[in-house]
GROMACS .gro file of C-alpha atoms in nm:
model
  143
    1MET     CA    1   5.902  -3.837  -3.899
    2GLY     CA    2   5.921  -3.555  -3.645
    3SER     CA    3   5.633  -3.694  -3.440
    4ILE     CA    4   5.838  -4.003  -3.357
    5PHE     CA    5   6.112  -3.807  -3.181
    6LEU     CA    6   5.910  -3.541  -3.001
    7PRO     CA    7   5.765  -3.623  -2.656
    8HIS     CA    8   5.399  -3.730  -2.647
    9LEU     CA    9   5.152  -3.661  -2.368
   10HIS     CA   10   4.929  -3.967  -2.319
   11SER     CA   11   4.675  -3.844  -2.062
   12GLY     CA   12   4.518  -3.531  -1.924
   13TRP     CA   13   4.740  -3.567  -1.618
   14HIS     CA   14   5.052  -3.565  -1.839
   15VAL     CA   15   4.932  -3.249  -2.015
   16ASP     CA   16   4.870  -3.080  -1.679
   17GLN     CA   17   5.209  -3.186  -1.547
   18ALA     CA   18   5.387  -3.060  -1.861
   19ILE     CA   19   5.222  -2.720  -1.819
   20LEU     CA   20   5.274  -2.704  -1.441
   21SER     CA   21   5.633  -2.829  -1.431
   22GLU     CA   22   5.792  -2.560  -1.649
   23ASP     CA   23   5.868  -2.239  -1.461
   24GLU     CA   24   6.113  -2.075  -1.698
   25ARG     CA   25   6.030  -2.207  -2.044
   26LEU     CA   26   5.733  -2.168  -2.274
   27VAL     CA   27   5.534  -2.490  -2.318
   28VAL     CA   28   5.422  -2.550  -2.677
   29ILE     CA   29   5.166  -2.828  -2.723
   30ARG     CA   30   5.054  -2.950  -3.064
   31PHE     CA   31   4.707  -3.103  -3.031
   32GLY     CA   32   4.600  -3.322  -3.321
   33ARG     CA   33   4.648  -3.666  -3.472
   34ASP     CA   34   4.990  -3.804  -3.566
   35VAL     CA   35   4.845  -3.949  -3.889
   36ASP     CA   36   4.698  -3.617  -4.005
   37LYS     CA   37   4.887  -3.448  -4.291
   38ASP     CA   38   4.885  -3.103  -4.125
   39CYS     CA   39   5.014  -3.250  -3.799
   40ARG     CA   40   5.295  -3.434  -3.976
   41LEU     CA   41   5.403  -3.114  -4.152
   42MET     CA   42   5.397  -2.915  -3.829
   43ASP     CA   43   5.572  -3.193  -3.636
   44GLU     CA   44   5.854  -3.186  -3.889
   45ILE     CA   45   5.898  -2.814  -3.831
   46PHE     CA   46   5.887  -2.865  -3.453
   47TYR     CA   47   6.143  -3.144  -3.473
   48ASN     CA   48   6.378  -2.924  -3.678
   49ILE     CA   49   6.355  -2.629  -3.437
   50ALA     CA   50   6.338  -2.815  -3.103
   51GLU     CA   51   6.714  -2.804  -3.049
   52LYS     CA   52   6.735  -2.433  -3.139
   53ILE     CA   53   6.465  -2.324  -2.893
   54LYS     CA   54   6.535  -2.564  -2.605
   55LYS     CA   55   6.663  -2.287  -2.376
   56PHE     CA   56   6.334  -2.096  -2.376
   57ALA     CA   57   6.067  -2.340  -2.499
   58VAL     CA   58   5.972  -2.708  -2.486
   59ILE     CA   59   5.750  -2.884  -2.741
   60TYR     CA   60   5.502  -3.164  -2.670
   61LEU     CA   61   5.256  -3.352  -2.888
   62CYS     CA   62   4.910  -3.463  -2.775
   63ASP     CA   63   4.673  -3.687  -2.971
   64ILE     CA   64   4.317  -3.550  -2.940
   65ASP     CA   65   4.170  -3.899  -2.989
   66GLU     CA   66   4.378  -4.047  -2.706
   67VAL     CA   67   4.342  -3.749  -2.468
   68LYS     CA   68   3.990  -3.611  -2.500
   69ASP     CA   69   4.000  -3.415  -2.172
   70PHE     CA   70   4.079  -3.082  -2.339
   71ASN     CA   71   3.889  -3.112  -2.668
   72GLU     CA   72   3.586  -2.922  -2.545
   73MET     CA   73   3.762  -2.688  -2.301
   74TYR     CA   74   4.015  -2.565  -2.561
   75GLU     CA   75   3.776  -2.610  -2.859
   76LEU     CA   76   4.010  -2.852  -3.036
   77TYR     CA   77   3.798  -2.910  -3.345
   78ASP     CA   78   4.065  -2.839  -3.607
   79PRO     CA   79   4.287  -3.117  -3.744
   80MET     CA   80   4.593  -2.944  -3.594
   81THR     CA   81   4.612  -2.692  -3.313
   82VAL     CA   82   4.915  -2.542  -3.140
   83MET     CA   83   4.874  -2.382  -2.798
   84PHE     CA   84   5.121  -2.199  -2.577
   85PHE     CA   85   5.152  -2.194  -2.197
   86PHE     CA   86   5.385  -2.014  -1.958
   87ARG     CA   87   5.392  -2.068  -1.581
   88ASN     CA   88   5.057  -2.248  -1.590
   89LYS     CA   89   4.896  -1.965  -1.788
   90HIS     CA   90   4.753  -1.997  -2.136
   91MET     CA   91   4.934  -1.753  -2.365
   92MET     CA   92   4.740  -1.596  -2.649
   93CYS     CA   93   4.881  -1.456  -2.971
   94ASP     CA   94   4.706  -1.234  -3.225
   95PHE     CA   95   4.784  -1.387  -3.563
   96GLY     CA   96   4.532  -1.165  -3.743
   97THR     CA   97   4.301  -1.461  -3.802
   98GLY     CA   98   4.047  -1.370  -3.534
   99ASN     CA   99   4.139  -1.665  -3.313
  100ASN     CA  100   4.389  -1.549  -3.050
  101ASN     CA  101   4.373  -1.867  -2.839
  102LYS     CA  102   4.564  -2.099  -3.071
  103LEU     CA  103   4.752  -2.147  -3.395
  104ASN     CA  104   4.542  -2.370  -3.619
  105PHE     CA  105   4.720  -2.347  -3.954
  106VAL     CA  106   5.045  -2.496  -4.078
  107LEU     CA  107   5.357  -2.285  -4.117
  108GLU     CA  108   5.603  -2.387  -4.385
  109ASP     CA  109   5.894  -2.181  -4.256
  110GLU     CA  110   6.092  -2.291  -3.950
  111GLU     CA  111   6.220  -1.937  -3.889
  112GLU     CA  112   5.861  -1.806  -3.871
  113MET     CA  113   5.777  -2.062  -3.604
  114ILE     CA  114   6.089  -1.973  -3.405
  115ASP     CA  115   5.994  -1.603  -3.430
  116ILE     CA  116   5.641  -1.674  -3.306
  117ILE     CA  117   5.762  -1.885  -3.013
  118GLU     CA  118   6.026  -1.627  -2.922
  119THR     CA  119   5.773  -1.341  -2.939
  120ILE     CA  120   5.528  -1.527  -2.714
  121TYR     CA  121   5.808  -1.615  -2.471
  122ARG     CA  122   5.928  -1.253  -2.448
  123GLY     CA  123   5.572  -1.130  -2.393
  124ALA     CA  124   5.513  -1.395  -2.129
  125ARG     CA  125   5.831  -1.296  -1.942
  126LYS     CA  126   5.697  -0.940  -1.932
  127GLY     CA  127   5.366  -1.061  -1.786
  128LYS     CA  128   5.154  -1.016  -2.097
  129GLY     CA  129   4.871  -1.260  -2.165
  130LEU     CA  130   4.825  -1.159  -2.529
  131VAL     CA  131   5.106  -1.080  -2.771
  132LEU     CA  132   5.104  -0.963  -3.130
  133SER     CA  133   5.242  -1.208  -3.384
  134PRO     CA  134   5.554  -1.089  -3.570
  135LYS     CA  135   5.363  -1.145  -3.897
  136ASP     CA  136   4.998  -1.091  -3.990
  137TYR     CA  137   4.838  -1.414  -4.114
  138SER     CA  138   4.494  -1.269  -4.188
  139THR     CA  139   4.521  -1.339  -4.560
  140ARG     CA  140   4.692  -1.675  -4.506
  141GLN     CA  141   4.365  -1.866  -4.462
  142LYS     CA  142   4.200  -1.963  -4.789
  143TYR     CA  143   3.824  -1.996  -4.781
   0.00000   0.00000   0.00000
């Protein structure tokens, strides 16, 4: 249900403009498919926190089948990927999973997502390109 209410980016130009137009807030983009189960779960969390974080972050959704411009550049091969940008710069976060470029697993807790977004925002304001996640997710992935 959350994917209905959150703004969608329908072209590569829209993605670029979303990243370029924000000077003071963190841009959070969920790349994936609206019909995917992981995306729906994450969209619900984003919808629930969007109002709480609106002063320092903005959330967008982008369908990787509709907008294929970034699939190869950002290696969007997972069903659901969340990426962060601040002042036209890609922000990285060390989640302990080995992939610092993006969040590619679903969080069940809204407060955890708010903490991650806030941590990345604070690091970005200080000029950091890589921040350490408030929680280590290295054992979160099940293989």
